[in-house]
Amino acid sequence: MKDTLSKVVDVAVQKFGAEYAEIRAQKLFKTMLTIKEERVEAAREGIENGAALRVLINGAWGFASVGSFNAEKLVNAVCDACKMAKAASLKLKTPIKLVEYKTFEDRVTAKPKKDPSKISIEEKLKTTLAIAETTLKHDKRVKSCTIDYLDLVGTSYFLNNEGTYIENDKLYVWSRILATAKEGDIFTFSREEIGSTAGYEIFDAETPEIVGERVAKRAVNQLKAKMPKGGTFPVVLGPNVVGVFVHEAFGHLAEADLTLSGSVLMDKLGKKIASEIVTIYDDGTVEGAFGSFKYDDEGVPTQKTLLVKDGVVVGLMHNRETAQKLKANPTGNSRAEDFRVEPLIRMRNTFMEPKEHSFEELIEKIKFGYYFKSFRGGQANIDGTFQVGIQEGYEIINGEIGEPVRNASISGNTLETLNKVDAVGKDFELWPGRCGKGQTAFVCDGGPHIRVREVIVGGGA
Amino acid sequence: MVAALKEEIISMAEKAVNLALKRGADEAEIFVYEGLTAISAIERGQITKSSRIIDRGLAARVVKNKAVGFSYTNILENTAAVDETVLKSLKSAKASKPDRDWKGFPTKKPVANVKNTFDNAVYELSSEDLVQMASTMLESAEKTDKRVFPIEGGVGASYLSRTVVNSNGVECFDYGTMIECSLATVAQQSGEVTPVCFEFGAERLNKIDPEWIGKEAARLAASALKAKKTETKNTKVIFAQFALYELLSYTLMNAVNADYVQRNQSAFKGKIGEKVASENVTIYDNGLLEGGLRTWKFDGEGVPQQKTTIIEKGVLRNFIYDTYTANKEEKESTGNAFRAGYLSTPNIETTNFHFIPGKKSPEEMISGIDDGLLVYALQGAHSSNPASGEFSVVATPTWKIEKGRITNAVKGAMLAGNIFDLMKNISALANNERKTGSLVAPWILAENVKVIGK
C-alpha cells in the first residue's frame, strides 16, 4: 500500500509543485441493524473503500475524494486535487501554511477482546432484540422502541510528502436506543447511547437488561412529570449534562478554527473565564473510550489537552493550520468522518475534572431549583449562547430531590455560566455520543455533578 | 465531470437482481446512486479550498422468507464486488428475522413527470466558475458592512443520478442537478460578537444569486449587533423559513410520517379529518414541485412521487407512506421512501413540504405587529420531543418588533411550547415563499408563543 500511495503523492509534488500533499485511504466494513419494537427492519452490511487527496498549492487547499484504490484513478484524483487548489488560489489573500511537525511511521492495531467482525449477525440481532424486549416489557405504557446498531472495522492508511506513514486500525461499536411511552395524551421520549472503541465487549458491561431498563424507566417516569417553570434558577447538573455542556457550550468555542472565526474565546487565552474550581480537558487517550484514537487525520499523535486550568483558558484544540496561525502546537484534533470529506478540528473525550463535593452537599442548600440528570441534544453559538435540552430532570425543593419535570432545557452565555459554577462534585462519568459539525464525529463527554448558581430554564408552554 | 451512462447502470442493476433471484432470493431490489460534486469553500474571510467528490455506490435489498437483508458497496469497477454485495445481502436476509407484515416491493407504475430538475449549465460549471461565484458573494458581503466577518460558506454544484431496478419489473432512472450557495457571518463591534447569521440559496437550475446572498448575510449580521435581552411573556412570533424548518423537522414532519403514526409515536394518530391547525394553513407534500429540491420522478423504491394533501385549511387529510407502511393499511404508497444515498435502506421522509403562502408581504406582516419577535434561526431544535411535539429552544438571531417596526436585535431569548398548539395559533402567512431543504414556505406568524427572556 505504501508504495502506491507514495507514488500518488509524488505526482502532486513533482508535477504540480505542491507545498504539501497527503493521501488518506480507507478500507471500511460496516454492519448496521435497525430494530423497531421486536421487528428487525433490515440487517445491513456494507463496504466503503476510497481515498482522500489533499494538497496545498500556492497557499490554497485542493481536495478530491474517490471511491477506489485503482492506481490510475488515484493519480487522476490527485491531479484533480491539484487543479482544484490552483483554482482556489486565484482569489487567495493570505496563503495557508502548516506548522512544522515531526514525522511518524507506525502501524496501530486494534486489539479487541471481542472483535465485532468475528461476531455473527445472528448474535448481534440477539443482543439488540434483547434490549428491545427489556425496554418493551418494562411497562405496558412503553409503546415503541427503535434501536440502531452500528459496528465499523477497517484500516486507514495515511501518507504525506513529509515522510509520515501510518496504518491505523479503526474499530467502533455503537448503539442508540429510543423509547416512547404514552398515557392518555401524554407522550414521553427517552434516549440512550452506547459507544466504544474497545470492542463488542461493551455489551458485557452495558448488558441488554441494564440498558433496556434505563431507557424504559426514564420514559415511564416522565409520564407523571410536570412542566418546569420558565425562568432563572439554581441547578445541579449530572455528569451526562455537564459533559454536553462542556462540549457544546465551551468545547466548540475552543476549537481553534471557530476561535479564529471570532468566538468569544478569541482574546481570552491566558485569562480567567470560569470560577477557579473549573478545569477542562479534551483527551484522546482514554482507553477504549468512544472519542479515543492514536493518530489524527493529519498524522499527529493524539494527546490529553488541557483547555481550562483552575478557571483560566490555557489551550485550544488545533490542527496544523491553526497551530501555525496561533503559534501553538498541533493537538491531534484533526478528524475526518471518512474519505469523502476533509479533516476538521473536532473534539475527542471532553470533560470537567472532579473536585471534592458529594451529591448531597451540592443540593442541600438549594431552596428551589432543578436537578438535570440527562440531556437530549445541545447546541452552541459562536457568541457564547448555548442550549442544552433535558430528557430527565427533577425539582429540588429545600435541599431534596422532588418531582420529575419533562421537556426542560437550559440556556445562557457560556462564560457567564462557567463563572457561576460554585461547587464541583467528586464523582465522574464519561458518556459516548456523536457530534455534528457538518460531519459526524464519535466522542465522549463527561465530568462530575456540578452546581451552577443560576441558568435560564426554558419551561413548558 | 463525466457521469455514468444510464444504459450501463441499468444493465448492471438488472444483472444484480437476476443474480439474487438465481441464488434463492424471493425478491430483490437494486439501487444505484451517483453523486458528482464540486465545491469552492470560504473560510474566515477568504476562498481557501476547492474540492471534487466522486461518490458512486450500489445497494442491494433482498428478501428471503419475509426477512429483509441489505448490503452496499462503493466499488463498482468490477462485477465481482457487485456480485459479492448481492450475496451478502442475501446472507443478511437469511440471518435476519421474518417480518410478517412484509408484502413485497412495489410493482411497476409509470414514473411521474417532473420539470426543472436538471440544468446542463450547472453540470458544466468549472471549478474556476465556482471560485468566481464564491468570490462575488464574499465581495458583496464585505462591501455591505465593514463590521462583518464572513466565517464560512461556499458554492457547490452537483450532478446526481438514481436508479431503481427490482424483481417486480420496476426499472427506472432519473438524474438532476443542484446548486447551493451559502454564507455564514458574524459582526463584531467594540467587544461584542453577534451570533452566527446565515443566508443561503439552493436551486436545481443555474439561477442562484451569490451577490444577494452575500449582501443579505452581511446585513443580517450587522443588524444583529447591539442585542438586548427581552422580557418573559407570551407574544407574537414571526418564524422565518430556516427557523420554521428546524422546528418542523423534529416535530410536525415526524407526526405525519406513517411509521410514527403506526407505532404510536405521533399525536396525529386517529386525527385524520380533524382540525389540527388554524384555517389559513394548507400544506402539501409535493414530490412533483417544479424545480423542488426533493423533486424526482420516483422515490427510493421506484414508486412515482406525487402531490399529497397533508393539511387542508387546518384539517388533517393524509399521512405520508412508503410501500411497507402503506401495505400495512392496504393503501398505496405516497412515494415518500427517501434515500440520501446508497448507504442505507429507504426511510419515510417529506419531499417538498409546501405551505401555501398568504398575500401579505413580509414588510406588511411586520407593520401589523405591535409587539413581537422576528426569529431567523433556532438553537437546539433537535432536542425537541419528537413524540409530543414539545420544544424548548433558543431563538437566535432574533429581532424585536415594536409598533410595526424592527427596533433591535434580541439575545438569549428562549421559546417554549408545543408544535401542535403553535399550528393552531398561526394567524398569518406571508407571500415570500422559498425553498429550505425539504420545506417550501413563507414567513409564518404565530400568536401567543411563550418567550423566556431575562
Tab-separated table of N, CA, C and O in Angstrom, chain A residues 36-37 39-40 43-49 61-65 68 73 80 84 88 91-94 125 144-146 187 189 227 257 260-262 339-340 342 376 378-379 381 383 385 387 406-407 409 411 458-460, chain B residues 44-52 54-55 68 70-74 77 88 92 95-96 99 132 135 142 151 186 193-196 259 263-265 324 342-343 379-380 382-383 385-386 390 392 394 414 416-417 450 452:
chain	number	residue	atom	x	y	z
A	36	LYS	N	-37.245	-2.182	15.186
A	36	LYS	CA	-38.391	-1.369	15.582
A	36	LYS	C	-39.317	-2.268	16.373
A	36	LYS	O	-39.820	-3.248	15.834
A	37	GLU	N	-39.517	-1.919	17.657
A	37	GLU	CA	-40.154	-2.843	18.593
A	37	GLU	C	-39.372	-4.159	18.513
A	37	GLU	O	-38.171	-4.146	18.624
A	39	ARG	N	-39.219	-6.082	15.862
A	39	ARG	CA	-39.116	-6.427	14.451
A	39	ARG	C	-37.766	-5.952	13.902
A	39	ARG	O	-37.354	-4.824	14.154
A	40	VAL	N	-37.117	-6.841	13.162
A	40	VAL	CA	-35.866	-6.448	12.515
A	40	VAL	C	-36.224	-5.757	11.214
A	40	VAL	O	-36.803	-6.381	10.325
A	43	ALA	N	-31.211	-6.069	8.240
A	43	ALA	CA	-29.834	-6.327	8.660
A	43	ALA	C	-28.966	-5.853	7.504
A	43	ALA	O	-29.184	-6.246	6.363
A	44	ARG	N	-28.028	-4.985	7.777
A	44	ARG	CA	-27.301	-4.335	6.685
A	44	ARG	C	-25.786	-4.481	6.842
A	44	ARG	O	-25.259	-4.389	7.947
A	45	GLU	N	-25.137	-4.666	5.713
A	45	GLU	CA	-23.681	-4.716	5.714
A	45	GLU	C	-23.170	-3.919	4.538
A	45	GLU	O	-23.810	-3.902	3.492
A	46	GLY	N	-22.026	-3.289	4.701
A	46	GLY	CA	-21.524	-2.534	3.558
A	46	GLY	C	-20.021	-2.369	3.550
A	46	GLY	O	-19.372	-2.435	4.593
A	47	ILE	N	-19.530	-2.177	2.346
A	47	ILE	CA	-18.103	-1.935	2.156
A	47	ILE	C	-17.922	-0.521	1.639
A	47	ILE	O	-18.611	-0.109	0.698
A	48	GLU	N	-17.027	0.213	2.263
A	48	GLU	CA	-16.682	1.544	1.760
A	48	GLU	C	-15.177	1.634	1.655
A	48	GLU	O	-14.476	1.663	2.649
A	49	ASN	N	-14.700	1.651	0.430
A	49	ASN	CA	-13.265	1.808	0.183
A	49	ASN	C	-13.049	3.077	-0.612
A	49	ASN	O	-13.766	3.329	-1.576
A	61	TRP	N	-5.881	25.187	-0.511
A	61	TRP	CA	-6.170	23.752	-0.440
A	61	TRP	C	-6.904	23.257	-1.681
A	61	TRP	O	-7.802	23.915	-2.184
A	62	GLY	N	-6.523	22.065	-2.104
A	62	GLY	CA	-7.305	21.350	-3.109
A	62	GLY	C	-7.627	19.994	-2.515
A	62	GLY	O	-6.802	19.385	-1.830
A	63	PHE	N	-8.846	19.524	-2.756
A	63	PHE	CA	-9.266	18.262	-2.156
A	63	PHE	C	-10.017	17.442	-3.186
A	63	PHE	O	-10.804	17.974	-3.964
A	64	ALA	N	-9.744	16.148	-3.212
A	64	ALA	CA	-10.509	15.260	-4.093
A	64	ALA	C	-10.743	13.948	-3.374
A	64	ALA	O	-9.892	13.486	-2.615
A	65	SER	N	-11.913	13.382	-3.605
A	65	SER	CA	-12.234	12.102	-2.986
A	65	SER	C	-12.736	11.157	-4.061
A	65	SER	O	-13.487	11.549	-4.945
A	68	SER	N	-12.155	4.441	-4.739
A	68	SER	CA	-11.379	3.450	-5.488
A	68	SER	C	-9.936	3.413	-4.987
A	68	SER	O	-9.449	4.394	-4.436
A	73	LYS	N	-6.940	5.748	-11.143
A	73	LYS	CA	-7.964	6.647	-10.586
A	73	LYS	C	-7.411	7.530	-9.476
A	73	LYS	O	-7.815	8.679	-9.321
A	80	ASP	N	-6.707	16.117	-10.059
A	80	ASP	CA	-7.914	16.898	-9.788
A	80	ASP	C	-7.713	17.817	-8.587
A	80	ASP	O	-8.021	19.009	-8.644
A	84	MET	N	-7.789	21.812	-8.481
A	84	MET	CA	-8.737	22.497	-7.592
A	84	MET	C	-7.985	23.523	-6.734
A	84	MET	O	-8.459	24.637	-6.522
A	88	ALA	N	-8.569	27.511	-6.503
A	88	ALA	CA	-8.884	28.185	-5.232
A	88	ALA	C	-7.887	29.296	-4.949
A	88	ALA	O	-8.227	30.313	-4.339
A	91	LYS	N	-8.037	33.636	-5.829
A	91	LYS	CA	-8.556	34.778	-5.075
A	91	LYS	C	-7.999	34.822	-3.648
A	91	LYS	O	-8.568	35.455	-2.769
A	92	LEU	N	-6.919	34.095	-3.438
A	92	LEU	CA	-6.393	33.986	-2.079
A	92	LEU	C	-5.773	35.299	-1.611
A	92	LEU	O	-5.063	35.954	-2.356
A	93	LYS	N	-6.043	35.662	-0.347
A	93	LYS	CA	-5.436	36.871	0.206
A	93	LYS	C	-4.261	36.507	1.105
A	93	LYS	O	-3.177	37.056	0.979
A	94	THR	N	-4.488	35.576	2.036
A	94	THR	CA	-3.418	35.149	2.952
A	94	THR	C	-3.138	33.667	2.733
A	94	THR	O	-4.000	32.841	3.017
A	125	LEU	N	-28.062	-9.615	16.430
A	125	LEU	CA	-29.524	-9.469	16.485
A	125	LEU	C	-30.050	-9.916	17.839
A	125	LEU	O	-30.974	-9.313	18.387
A	144	SER	N	-43.148	2.230	22.044
A	144	SER	CA	-42.271	1.938	20.912
A	144	SER	C	-40.827	1.913	21.364
A	144	SER	O	-40.461	2.496	22.385
A	145	CYS	N	-40.038	1.201	20.583
A	145	CYS	CA	-38.610	1.119	20.863
A	145	CYS	C	-37.888	0.987	19.527
A	145	CYS	O	-38.168	0.084	18.751
A	146	THR	N	-37.011	1.927	19.238
A	146	THR	CA	-36.242	1.885	17.999
A	146	THR	C	-34.766	1.752	18.365
A	146	THR	O	-34.255	2.548	19.147
A	187	PHE	N	-47.161	12.100	25.811
A	187	PHE	CA	-46.106	11.327	25.152
A	187	PHE	C	-44.776	11.640	25.819
A	187	PHE	O	-44.452	12.809	26.027
A	189	PHE	N	-40.435	10.541	25.825
A	189	PHE	CA	-39.410	10.068	24.902
A	189	PHE	C	-38.110	9.903	25.683
A	189	PHE	O	-37.793	10.735	26.534
A	227	MET	N	-44.358	20.185	33.857
A	227	MET	CA	-43.563	21.146	33.105
A	227	MET	C	-42.755	21.992	34.082
A	227	MET	O	-43.271	22.379	35.123
A	257	ASP	N	-10.362	26.653	14.907
A	257	ASP	CA	-10.957	27.235	13.691
A	257	ASP	C	-12.122	28.154	14.056
A	257	ASP	O	-12.281	29.229	13.486
A	260	LEU	N	-10.760	31.300	15.836
A	260	LEU	CA	-10.273	32.264	14.841
A	260	LEU	C	-11.408	32.937	14.075
A	260	LEU	O	-11.254	34.036	13.558
A	261	SER	N	-12.542	32.263	13.993
A	261	SER	CA	-13.690	32.871	13.312
A	261	SER	C	-14.338	33.946	14.169
A	261	SER	O	-15.317	34.549	13.765
A	262	GLY	N	-13.825	34.132	15.375
A	262	GLY	CA	-14.355	35.220	16.200
A	262	GLY	C	-15.101	34.759	17.427
A	262	GLY	O	-15.860	35.522	18.008
A	339	PHE	N	-13.380	9.032	3.982
A	339	PHE	CA	-12.559	9.501	2.849
A	339	PHE	C	-13.304	10.478	1.940
A	339	PHE	O	-12.722	11.022	1.015
A	340	ARG	N	-14.597	10.675	2.188
A	340	ARG	CA	-15.351	11.588	1.323
A	340	ARG	C	-15.140	13.045	1.704
A	340	ARG	O	-15.516	13.942	0.967
A	342	GLU	N	-12.842	16.241	4.100
A	342	GLU	CA	-11.545	16.628	4.625
A	342	GLU	C	-11.591	16.758	6.145
A	342	GLU	O	-12.663	16.937	6.714
A	376	ARG	N	-30.920	15.759	26.186
A	376	ARG	CA	-31.390	15.371	24.851
A	376	ARG	C	-31.014	16.498	23.900
A	376	ARG	O	-31.729	17.458	23.734
A	378	GLY	N	-27.997	19.344	22.267
A	378	GLY	CA	-27.460	20.613	22.728
A	378	GLY	C	-26.820	21.312	21.554
A	378	GLY	O	-26.454	20.669	20.570
A	379	GLN	N	-26.717	22.627	21.636
A	379	GLN	CA	-26.147	23.368	20.511
A	379	GLN	C	-25.553	24.671	21.013
A	379	GLN	O	-26.102	25.311	21.905
A	381	ASN	N	-23.442	28.489	20.040
A	381	ASN	CA	-23.253	29.511	19.018
A	381	ASN	C	-21.953	30.239	19.318
A	381	ASN	O	-21.514	30.280	20.460
A	383	ASP	N	-21.194	33.222	19.574
A	383	ASP	CA	-21.250	34.350	20.513
A	383	ASP	C	-21.328	33.872	21.954
A	383	ASP	O	-21.413	34.672	22.881
A	385	THR	N	-23.707	31.731	23.204
A	385	THR	CA	-25.037	31.309	23.656
A	385	THR	C	-25.129	29.793	23.503
A	385	THR	O	-24.823	29.262	22.447
A	387	GLN	N	-27.494	26.090	24.340
A	387	GLN	CA	-28.772	25.483	24.680
A	387	GLN	C	-28.516	24.010	24.895
A	387	GLN	O	-27.801	23.386	24.108
A	406	ARG	N	-40.424	17.437	32.764
A	406	ARG	CA	-40.069	16.969	31.415
A	406	ARG	C	-39.935	18.131	30.423
A	406	ARG	O	-40.491	19.207	30.631
A	407	ASN	N	-39.201	17.845	29.349
A	407	ASN	CA	-39.016	18.801	28.255
A	407	ASN	C	-38.463	20.147	28.715
A	407	ASN	O	-38.836	21.187	28.194
A	409	SER	N	-35.170	22.739	29.145
A	409	SER	CA	-33.863	22.944	28.529
A	409	SER	C	-33.195	24.075	29.285
A	409	SER	O	-33.857	24.834	29.988
A	411	SER	N	-30.274	27.313	29.084
A	411	SER	CA	-29.587	28.180	28.144
A	411	SER	C	-28.867	29.268	28.919
A	411	SER	O	-29.112	29.483	30.101
A	458	GLY	N	-35.720	26.882	30.266
A	458	GLY	CA	-36.835	27.055	29.337
A	458	GLY	C	-37.932	26.104	29.745
A	458	GLY	O	-37.758	24.892	29.733
A	459	GLY	N	-39.043	26.645	30.131
A	459	GLY	CA	-40.090	25.802	30.696
A	459	GLY	C	-41.140	25.404	29.696
A	459	GLY	O	-40.970	25.592	28.495
A	460	GLY	N	-42.195	24.838	30.154
A	460	GLY	CA	-43.291	24.420	29.290
A	460	GLY	C	-44.150	25.605	28.896
A	460	GLY	O	-43.977	26.704	29.408
B	44	ARG	N	-13.100	31.892	6.963
B	44	ARG	CA	-12.543	33.083	7.592
B	44	ARG	C	-12.130	34.161	6.592
B	44	ARG	O	-10.962	34.530	6.476
B	45	GLY	N	-13.094	34.627	5.847
B	45	GLY	CA	-12.878	35.789	5.011
B	45	GLY	C	-12.203	35.569	3.678
B	45	GLY	O	-11.964	36.522	2.941
B	46	GLN	N	-11.851	34.345	3.338
B	46	GLN	CA	-11.274	34.128	2.007
B	46	GLN	C	-11.603	32.745	1.457
B	46	GLN	O	-11.978	31.838	2.186
B	47	ILE	N	-11.445	32.635	0.127
B	47	ILE	CA	-11.649	31.330	-0.500
B	47	ILE	C	-10.368	30.545	-0.280
B	47	ILE	O	-9.296	30.958	-0.710
B	48	THR	N	-10.470	29.441	0.452
B	48	THR	CA	-9.251	28.720	0.823
B	48	THR	C	-9.129	27.363	0.176
B	48	THR	O	-8.072	26.770	0.183
B	49	LYS	N	-10.230	26.818	-0.350
B	49	LYS	CA	-10.096	25.492	-0.941
B	49	LYS	C	-11.171	25.170	-1.953
B	49	LYS	O	-12.257	25.746	-1.946
B	50	SER	N	-10.817	24.244	-2.811
B	50	SER	CA	-11.790	23.698	-3.752
B	50	SER	C	-11.744	22.192	-3.628
B	50	SER	O	-10.698	21.623	-3.365
B	51	SER	N	-12.896	21.567	-3.819
B	51	SER	CA	-12.965	20.116	-3.676
B	51	SER	C	-13.736	19.496	-4.825
B	51	SER	O	-14.613	20.130	-5.406
B	52	ARG	N	-13.365	18.258	-5.106
B	52	ARG	CA	-14.178	17.472	-6.028
B	52	ARG	C	-14.416	16.110	-5.400
B	52	ARG	O	-13.480	15.437	-4.971
B	54	ILE	N	-16.291	12.430	-5.793
B	54	ILE	CA	-16.970	11.477	-6.665
B	54	ILE	C	-17.470	10.354	-5.774
B	54	ILE	O	-16.685	9.696	-5.105
B	55	ASP	N	-18.772	10.163	-5.725
B	55	ASP	CA	-19.331	9.130	-4.856
B	55	ASP	C	-20.345	8.302	-5.628
B	55	ASP	O	-21.381	8.814	-6.044
B	68	VAL	N	-35.661	-9.221	5.520
B	68	VAL	CA	-35.010	-8.288	4.605
B	68	VAL	C	-33.507	-8.180	4.910
B	68	VAL	O	-33.125	-7.977	6.056
B	70	PHE	N	-29.768	-6.330	3.539
B	70	PHE	CA	-29.326	-5.150	2.792
B	70	PHE	C	-27.812	-5.108	2.795
B	70	PHE	O	-27.169	-5.411	3.799
B	71	SER	N	-27.242	-4.740	1.662
B	71	SER	CA	-25.800	-4.591	1.602
B	71	SER	C	-25.451	-3.561	0.538
B	71	SER	O	-26.227	-3.340	-0.390
B	72	TYR	N	-24.313	-2.894	0.715
B	72	TYR	CA	-23.926	-1.903	-0.287
B	72	TYR	C	-22.429	-1.950	-0.528
B	72	TYR	O	-21.670	-2.502	0.277
B	73	THR	N	-22.030	-1.376	-1.629
B	73	THR	CA	-20.606	-1.243	-1.905
B	73	THR	C	-20.383	0.036	-2.696
B	73	THR	O	-21.291	0.505	-3.388
B	74	ASN	N	-19.203	0.602	-2.582
B	74	ASN	CA	-18.880	1.726	-3.461
B	74	ASN	C	-17.852	1.322	-4.506
B	74	ASN	O	-17.291	2.156	-5.194
B	77	GLU	N	-16.255	-0.949	-10.015
B	77	GLU	CA	-15.368	-1.160	-11.161
B	77	GLU	C	-15.372	-2.594	-11.650
B	77	GLU	O	-15.166	-2.862	-12.819
B	88	LYS	N	-24.026	-10.956	-0.109
B	88	LYS	CA	-24.021	-10.519	1.298
B	88	LYS	C	-25.414	-10.133	1.763
B	88	LYS	O	-25.814	-10.448	2.878
B	92	SER	N	-27.443	-11.691	4.776
B	92	SER	CA	-28.049	-10.896	5.862
B	92	SER	C	-29.529	-11.232	6.026
B	92	SER	O	-30.027	-11.328	7.136
B	95	ALA	N	-29.909	-14.401	7.818
B	95	ALA	CA	-29.562	-14.278	9.241
B	95	ALA	C	-30.634	-13.507	10.006
B	95	ALA	O	-30.736	-13.608	11.222
B	96	SER	N	-31.411	-12.709	9.285
B	96	SER	CA	-32.381	-11.835	9.938
B	96	SER	C	-33.672	-12.595	10.283
B	96	SER	O	-33.765	-13.791	10.087
B	99	ASP	N	-40.503	-10.847	8.811
B	99	ASP	CA	-41.392	-9.765	9.205
B	99	ASP	C	-42.753	-10.092	8.605
B	99	ASP	O	-42.931	-10.024	7.385
B	132	GLN	N	-15.269	31.920	-8.849
B	132	GLN	CA	-15.751	33.262	-9.202
B	132	GLN	C	-17.057	33.590	-8.475
B	132	GLN	O	-17.224	34.691	-7.951
B	135	SER	N	-16.392	34.208	-4.877
B	135	SER	CA	-15.721	35.489	-4.743
B	135	SER	C	-16.719	36.652	-4.835
B	135	SER	O	-16.654	37.614	-4.072
B	142	GLU	N	-18.506	41.829	2.026
B	142	GLU	CA	-17.509	42.771	2.561
B	142	GLU	C	-17.889	44.218	2.263
B	142	GLU	O	-17.689	45.113	3.080
B	151	ILE	N	-17.430	33.999	8.013
B	151	ILE	CA	-16.634	32.949	8.645
B	151	ILE	C	-16.586	31.658	7.845
B	151	ILE	O	-15.603	30.949	7.880
B	186	VAL	N	-20.446	36.728	11.043
B	186	VAL	CA	-20.658	37.350	12.351
B	186	VAL	C	-20.266	38.818	12.199
B	186	VAL	O	-19.501	39.167	11.300
B	193	VAL	N	-19.671	40.238	19.938
B	193	VAL	CA	-19.737	39.329	18.780
B	193	VAL	C	-21.198	38.940	18.612
B	193	VAL	O	-21.866	38.588	19.583
B	194	THR	N	-21.693	38.956	17.383
B	194	THR	CA	-23.080	38.531	17.158
B	194	THR	C	-23.129	37.009	17.085
B	194	THR	O	-22.101	36.365	16.882
B	195	PRO	N	-24.322	36.439	17.225
B	195	PRO	CA	-24.437	35.020	16.887
B	195	PRO	C	-24.174	34.846	15.391
B	195	PRO	O	-24.167	35.818	14.643
B	196	VAL	N	-23.973	33.605	14.970
B	196	VAL	CA	-23.758	33.339	13.551
B	196	VAL	C	-25.035	33.675	12.780
B	196	VAL	O	-26.122	33.238	13.152
B	259	ASP	N	-44.870	5.789	9.656
B	259	ASP	CA	-44.136	4.909	10.561
B	259	ASP	C	-44.345	5.365	12.011
B	259	ASP	O	-44.581	4.562	12.907
B	263	ARG	N	-46.721	3.349	14.832
B	263	ARG	CA	-46.016	2.878	16.023
B	263	ARG	C	-46.328	3.735	17.257
B	263	ARG	O	-45.540	3.780	18.190
B	264	ASN	N	-47.467	4.378	17.244
B	264	ASN	CA	-47.945	5.139	18.418
B	264	ASN	C	-47.001	6.246	18.867
B	264	ASN	O	-46.898	6.555	20.044
B	265	GLN	N	-46.280	6.831	17.925
B	265	GLN	CA	-45.361	7.896	18.292
B	265	GLN	C	-45.822	9.247	17.788
B	265	GLN	O	-45.071	10.208	17.823
B	324	TYR	N	-44.018	-0.265	2.486
B	324	TYR	CA	-44.230	-1.141	3.645
B	324	TYR	C	-45.371	-0.649	4.539
B	324	TYR	O	-46.283	-1.400	4.865
B	342	TYR	N	-26.602	5.590	-1.141
B	342	TYR	CA	-26.666	4.131	-1.199
B	342	TYR	C	-26.360	3.470	0.133
B	342	TYR	O	-26.387	2.254	0.250
B	343	LEU	N	-26.047	4.275	1.169
B	343	LEU	CA	-25.579	3.703	2.430
B	343	LEU	C	-26.669	3.117	3.314
B	343	LEU	O	-26.373	2.414	4.261
B	379	GLN	N	-31.645	27.532	18.062
B	379	GLN	CA	-30.579	26.704	18.587
B	379	GLN	C	-31.223	25.613	19.421
B	379	GLN	O	-32.001	25.908	20.319
B	380	GLY	N	-30.921	24.361	19.104
B	380	GLY	CA	-31.411	23.266	19.944
B	380	GLY	C	-32.732	22.665	19.506
B	380	GLY	O	-33.354	21.920	20.256
B	382	HIS	N	-33.204	20.273	17.652
B	382	HIS	CA	-33.091	18.812	17.643
B	382	HIS	C	-33.307	18.203	19.027
B	382	HIS	O	-33.394	16.998	19.160
B	383	SER	N	-33.376	19.036	20.063
B	383	SER	CA	-33.661	18.496	21.397
B	383	SER	C	-35.161	18.494	21.685
B	383	SER	O	-35.581	18.223	22.803
B	385	ASN	N	-39.024	17.138	21.740
B	385	ASN	CA	-39.583	15.810	21.957
B	385	ASN	C	-40.346	15.396	20.696
B	385	ASN	O	-41.386	15.962	20.392
B	386	PRO	N	-39.807	14.440	19.924
B	386	PRO	CA	-40.411	14.139	18.621
B	386	PRO	C	-41.802	13.531	18.743
B	386	PRO	O	-42.588	13.617	17.808
B	390	GLU	N	-43.186	18.843	21.878
B	390	GLU	CA	-42.772	19.919	22.774
B	390	GLU	C	-41.363	20.379	22.434
B	390	GLU	O	-40.485	19.567	22.152
B	392	SER	N	-38.183	23.484	23.355
B	392	SER	CA	-37.665	24.480	24.281
B	392	SER	C	-36.303	24.875	23.710
B	392	SER	O	-35.337	24.148	23.844
B	394	VAL	N	-33.502	28.076	21.849
B	394	VAL	CA	-33.039	29.462	21.871
B	394	VAL	C	-33.316	30.076	20.499
B	394	VAL	O	-33.042	29.447	19.472
B	414	MET	N	-35.507	32.439	24.864
B	414	MET	CA	-35.900	31.055	24.620
B	414	MET	C	-37.374	31.017	24.229
B	414	MET	O	-38.168	31.835	24.697
B	416	ALA	N	-40.626	28.339	24.210
B	416	ALA	CA	-41.047	27.036	24.699
B	416	ALA	C	-42.482	26.819	24.303
B	416	ALA	O	-43.287	27.757	24.285
B	417	GLY	N	-42.813	25.593	23.976
B	417	GLY	CA	-44.192	25.325	23.615
B	417	GLY	C	-44.344	23.969	22.981
B	417	GLY	O	-43.490	23.096	23.121
B	450	LYS	N	-44.752	31.365	23.985
B	450	LYS	CA	-44.091	31.673	25.250
B	450	LYS	C	-42.603	32.005	25.029
B	450	LYS	O	-41.856	31.185	24.507
B	452	ILE	N	-39.117	33.165	26.930
B	452	ILE	CA	-38.472	33.311	28.226
B	452	ILE	C	-37.237	34.178	28.020
B	452	ILE	O	-36.314	33.816	27.298
